[in-house]
mmCIF file of C-alpha atoms in Angstrom:
data_model
loop_
_atom_site.group_PDB
_atom_site.id
_atom_site.type_symbol
_atom_site.label_atom_id
_atom_site.label_comp_id
_atom_site.label_asym_id
_atom_site.label_seq_id
_atom_site.Cartn_x
_atom_site.Cartn_y
_atom_site.Cartn_z
ATOM 1 C CA THR A 18 113.140 109.684 128.077
ATOM 2 C CA VAL A 19 111.471 106.480 129.123
ATOM 3 C CA TYR A 20 109.020 106.812 126.217
ATOM 4 C CA TYR A 21 111.839 105.961 123.804
ATOM 5 C CA HIS A 22 112.963 102.928 125.786
ATOM 6 C CA HIS A 23 112.965 99.880 123.544
ATOM 7 C CA ALA A 24 110.544 97.928 125.761
ATOM 8 C CA VAL A 25 107.931 100.685 125.445
ATOM 9 C CA SER A 26 108.446 100.842 121.686
ATOM 10 C CA ILE A 27 108.145 97.073 121.386
ATOM 11 C CA ALA A 28 104.946 96.966 123.480
ATOM 12 C CA SER A 29 103.431 99.765 121.375
ATOM 13 C CA GLN A 30 104.369 97.997 118.151
ATOM 14 C CA MET A 31 102.935 94.697 119.400
ATOM 15 C CA PHE A 32 99.629 96.414 120.201
ATOM 16 C CA GLU A 33 99.619 98.186 116.827
ATOM 17 C CA LYS A 34 100.239 94.934 114.983
ATOM 18 C CA ALA A 35 97.489 93.179 116.945
ATOM 19 C CA ALA A 36 95.037 95.958 116.080
ATOM 20 C CA ASP A 37 96.111 95.966 112.420
ATOM 21 C CA LEU A 38 95.608 92.195 112.184
ATOM 22 C CA ALA A 39 92.123 92.408 113.730
ATOM 23 C CA LEU A 40 91.177 95.275 111.423
ATOM 24 C CA ALA A 41 92.543 93.526 108.325
ATOM 25 C CA ASN A 42 90.699 90.325 109.240
ATOM 26 C CA GLY A 43 87.403 92.190 109.651
ATOM 27 C CA GLU A 44 87.186 91.410 113.371
ATOM 28 C CA LEU A 45 87.266 95.127 114.191
ATOM 29 C CA GLU A 46 85.454 97.832 112.282
ATOM 30 C CA PRO A 47 87.656 100.900 111.694
ATOM 31 C CA GLU A 48 84.920 103.367 112.694
ATOM 32 C CA ALA A 49 84.120 101.489 115.898
ATOM 33 C CA TYR A 50 87.816 101.051 116.722
ATOM 34 C CA ALA A 51 88.403 104.788 116.341
ATOM 35 C CA ARG A 52 85.725 105.470 118.995
ATOM 36 C CA MET A 53 86.948 102.861 121.507
ATOM 37 C CA ASN A 54 88.847 103.714 124.654
ATOM 38 C CA ASP A 55 91.987 101.716 125.510
ATOM 39 C CA ILE A 56 90.151 99.091 127.564
ATOM 40 C CA GLU A 57 87.495 98.472 124.896
ATOM 41 C CA ALA A 58 90.119 98.254 122.154
ATOM 42 C CA PHE A 59 92.290 95.854 124.130
ATOM 43 C CA TRP A 60 89.289 93.661 125.075
ATOM 44 C CA ASN A 61 88.257 93.384 121.413
ATOM 45 C CA ILE A 62 91.794 92.582 120.300
ATOM 46 C CA LEU A 63 92.178 90.047 123.115
ATOM 47 C CA HIS A 64 89.075 88.230 121.826
ATOM 48 C CA SER A 65 90.094 88.378 118.174
ATOM 49 C CA LYS A 66 91.038 85.114 116.457
ATOM 50 C CA VAL A 67 94.057 86.600 114.675
ATOM 51 C CA SER A 68 95.265 88.987 117.395
ATOM 52 C CA SER A 69 94.652 87.180 120.660
ATOM 53 C CA GLY A 70 98.180 85.715 120.765
ATOM 54 C CA LEU A 71 99.823 89.124 120.705
ATOM 55 C CA ALA A 72 97.249 90.557 123.103
ATOM 56 C CA LYS A 73 97.800 87.722 125.592
ATOM 57 C CA ARG A 74 101.556 88.300 125.447
ATOM 58 C CA LEU A 75 100.969 91.970 126.284
ATOM 59 C CA LEU A 76 98.539 91.116 129.066
ATOM 60 C CA ASN A 77 101.014 88.660 130.607
ATOM 61 C CA ARG A 78 103.966 91.041 130.087
ATOM 62 C CA ARG A 79 105.748 88.625 127.798
ATOM 63 C CA LEU A 80 107.046 91.228 125.375
ATOM 64 C CA PHE A 81 109.099 90.319 122.366
ATOM 65 C CA LYS A 82 112.837 90.891 122.826
ATOM 66 C CA ARG A 83 115.100 92.871 120.517
ATOM 67 C CA ILE A 84 116.822 90.558 118.079
ATOM 68 C CA VAL A 85 118.164 93.164 115.637
ATOM 69 C CA TYR A 86 118.923 96.763 116.583
ATOM 70 C CA LYS A 87 121.000 98.836 114.213
ATOM 71 C CA ASP A 88 121.345 102.353 112.888
ATOM 72 C CA ILE A 89 120.093 102.822 109.353
ATOM 73 C CA LYS A 90 120.168 105.472 106.705
ATOM 74 C CA LYS A 91 116.790 106.601 105.415
ATOM 75 C CA GLY A 92 115.556 104.501 102.518
ATOM 76 C CA LYS A 93 118.158 101.752 103.016
ATOM 77 C CA THR A 94 115.870 99.251 104.724
ATOM 78 C CA ASN A 95 112.669 97.867 103.249
ATOM 79 C CA ARG A 96 110.310 96.743 106.011
ATOM 80 C CA GLU A 97 108.111 94.680 103.716
ATOM 81 C CA GLU A 98 111.127 92.832 102.300
ATOM 82 C CA ILE A 99 112.360 92.038 105.818
ATOM 83 C CA GLU A 100 108.907 90.786 106.855
ATOM 84 C CA GLU A 101 108.735 88.619 103.730
ATOM 85 C CA ARG A 102 112.148 87.104 104.548
ATOM 86 C CA LEU A 103 111.040 86.351 108.105
ATOM 87 C CA ILE A 104 107.903 84.609 106.877
ATOM 88 C CA ASN A 105 109.447 82.741 103.923
ATOM 89 C CA ARG A 106 112.979 82.016 105.119
ATOM 90 C CA ALA A 107 112.629 81.892 108.905
ATOM 91 C CA LYS A 108 109.169 80.293 108.611
ATOM 92 C CA LEU A 109 107.726 82.635 111.238
ATOM 93 C CA LYS A 110 104.046 83.526 111.396
ATOM 94 C CA TYR A 111 103.155 87.194 110.946
ATOM 95 C CA ASP A 112 102.244 87.536 114.637
ATOM 96 C CA GLU A 113 105.553 86.042 115.857
ATOM 97 C CA PHE A 114 107.668 89.133 115.185
ATOM 98 C CA ILE A 115 107.576 92.880 114.736
ATOM 99 C CA VAL A 116 109.707 95.007 112.442
ATOM 100 C CA PHE A 117 109.862 98.757 112.865
ATOM 101 C CA GLU A 118 111.969 101.873 112.634
ATOM 102 C CA SER A 119 112.528 103.863 115.780
ATOM 103 C CA LYS A 120 113.519 107.500 115.395
ATOM 104 C CA MET A 121 115.432 108.639 118.430
ATOM 105 C CA ARG A 122 114.269 112.215 118.940
ATOM 106 C CA PHE A 123 115.189 114.218 121.952
ATOM 107 C CA ILE A 124 113.181 117.346 121.166
ATOM 108 C CA LYS A 125 110.009 117.122 119.147
ATOM 109 C CA GLU A 126 109.524 120.809 118.424
ATOM 110 C CA GLU A 127 111.996 122.836 116.428
ATOM 111 C CA GLY A 128 112.988 126.142 118.003
ATOM 112 C CA THR A 129 111.811 125.376 121.542
ATOM 113 C CA PRO A 130 111.875 128.812 123.206
ATOM 114 C CA VAL A 131 113.758 129.550 126.401
ATOM 115 C CA LEU A 132 112.343 132.351 128.538
ATOM 116 C CA ASN A 133 114.030 134.414 131.209
ATOM 117 C CA ARG A 134 112.456 135.040 134.591
ATOM 118 C CA HIS A 135 110.520 137.974 133.091
ATOM 119 C CA LYS A 136 108.996 135.565 130.548
ATOM 120 C CA LYS A 137 110.905 137.182 127.698
ATOM 121 C CA LYS A 138 112.315 134.896 125.021
ATOM 122 C CA ILE A 139 116.112 134.775 125.134
ATOM 123 C CA GLY A 140 116.640 132.164 122.439
ATOM 124 C CA THR A 141 115.933 128.565 121.593
ATOM 125 C CA ILE A 142 117.055 125.565 123.588
ATOM 126 C CA GLU A 143 119.086 124.402 120.584
ATOM 127 C CA SER A 144 120.967 127.708 120.340
ATOM 128 C CA LEU A 145 121.604 128.013 124.089
ATOM 129 C CA SER A 146 122.495 124.433 125.014
ATOM 130 C CA SER A 147 125.451 122.685 123.409
ATOM 131 C CA ILE A 148 124.238 119.392 124.891
ATOM 132 C CA ILE A 149 120.818 119.680 123.235
ATOM 133 C CA LYS A 150 122.428 120.820 119.979
ATOM 134 C CA THR A 151 124.710 117.765 119.981
ATOM 135 C CA LEU A 152 121.843 115.405 120.812
ATOM 136 C CA LYS A 153 119.740 116.810 117.967
ATOM 137 C CA GLU A 154 122.628 116.539 115.507
ATOM 138 C CA ASN A 155 123.096 112.894 116.432
ATOM 139 C CA GLU A 156 119.483 111.779 116.296
ATOM 140 C CA ALA A 157 119.363 108.397 114.640
ATOM 141 C CA THR A 158 116.873 106.085 113.066
ATOM 142 C CA ARG A 159 117.213 102.552 114.310
ATOM 143 C CA PHE A 160 115.842 99.456 112.685
ATOM 144 C CA ILE A 161 114.441 96.953 115.167
ATOM 145 C CA ILE A 162 113.274 93.361 114.800
ATOM 146 C CA ALA A 163 111.769 91.841 117.938
ATOM 147 C CA SER A 164 110.482 88.343 118.623
ATOM 148 C CA ASP A 165 110.873 85.480 121.066
ATOM 149 C CA ARG A 166 114.515 84.795 121.840
ATOM 150 C CA LYS A 167 114.016 81.240 120.543
ATOM 151 C CA ASN A 168 113.658 82.735 117.042
ATOM 152 C CA LYS A 169 116.925 84.676 117.151
ATOM 153 C CA ARG A 170 119.037 82.273 115.077
ATOM 154 C CA LYS A 171 116.318 81.862 112.407
ATOM 155 C CA ILE A 172 115.841 85.640 112.171
ATOM 156 C CA LEU A 173 119.543 86.400 111.879
ATOM 157 C CA GLU A 174 119.924 83.760 109.165
ATOM 158 C CA ALA A 175 116.871 85.050 107.274
ATOM 159 C CA ILE A 176 118.106 88.640 107.116
ATOM 160 C CA LYS A 177 121.764 87.868 106.441
ATOM 161 C CA GLY A 178 123.018 90.299 103.807
ATOM 162 C CA GLN A 179 120.478 92.998 104.628
#
């Protein structure tokens, strides 16, 4: 679905990082943030010293672009180590990139029931559809690093060997 499209994931991660930075810097109170609607939260992040850069990029639709996109096995990639390499080796600021795992899931609920026209359960979508069964068996976790395209070479050099 469109909700798993990389641009949506990147925008969500950029917003999350902006909020996390504002919270960590004390510019947003966790209790107040939890009660805010989307507009209030975005306005506060937009006016934050540490998060305004990311918020302005979102507002102006200048999303980060995928630099690294690869399948990973669980536990094989350490996000903190990657972020440290990007800061120390690529000399990027913490708000100049995002690093996240994206789990490609096609069906969120296990055992999604399929009903006949009399509203009687005839099985699960996984048991009745070979396409859905195959999609579920091939769900993957992908590791994504996104940033400005101008940082691509520095990022690739910094994570070489990962």
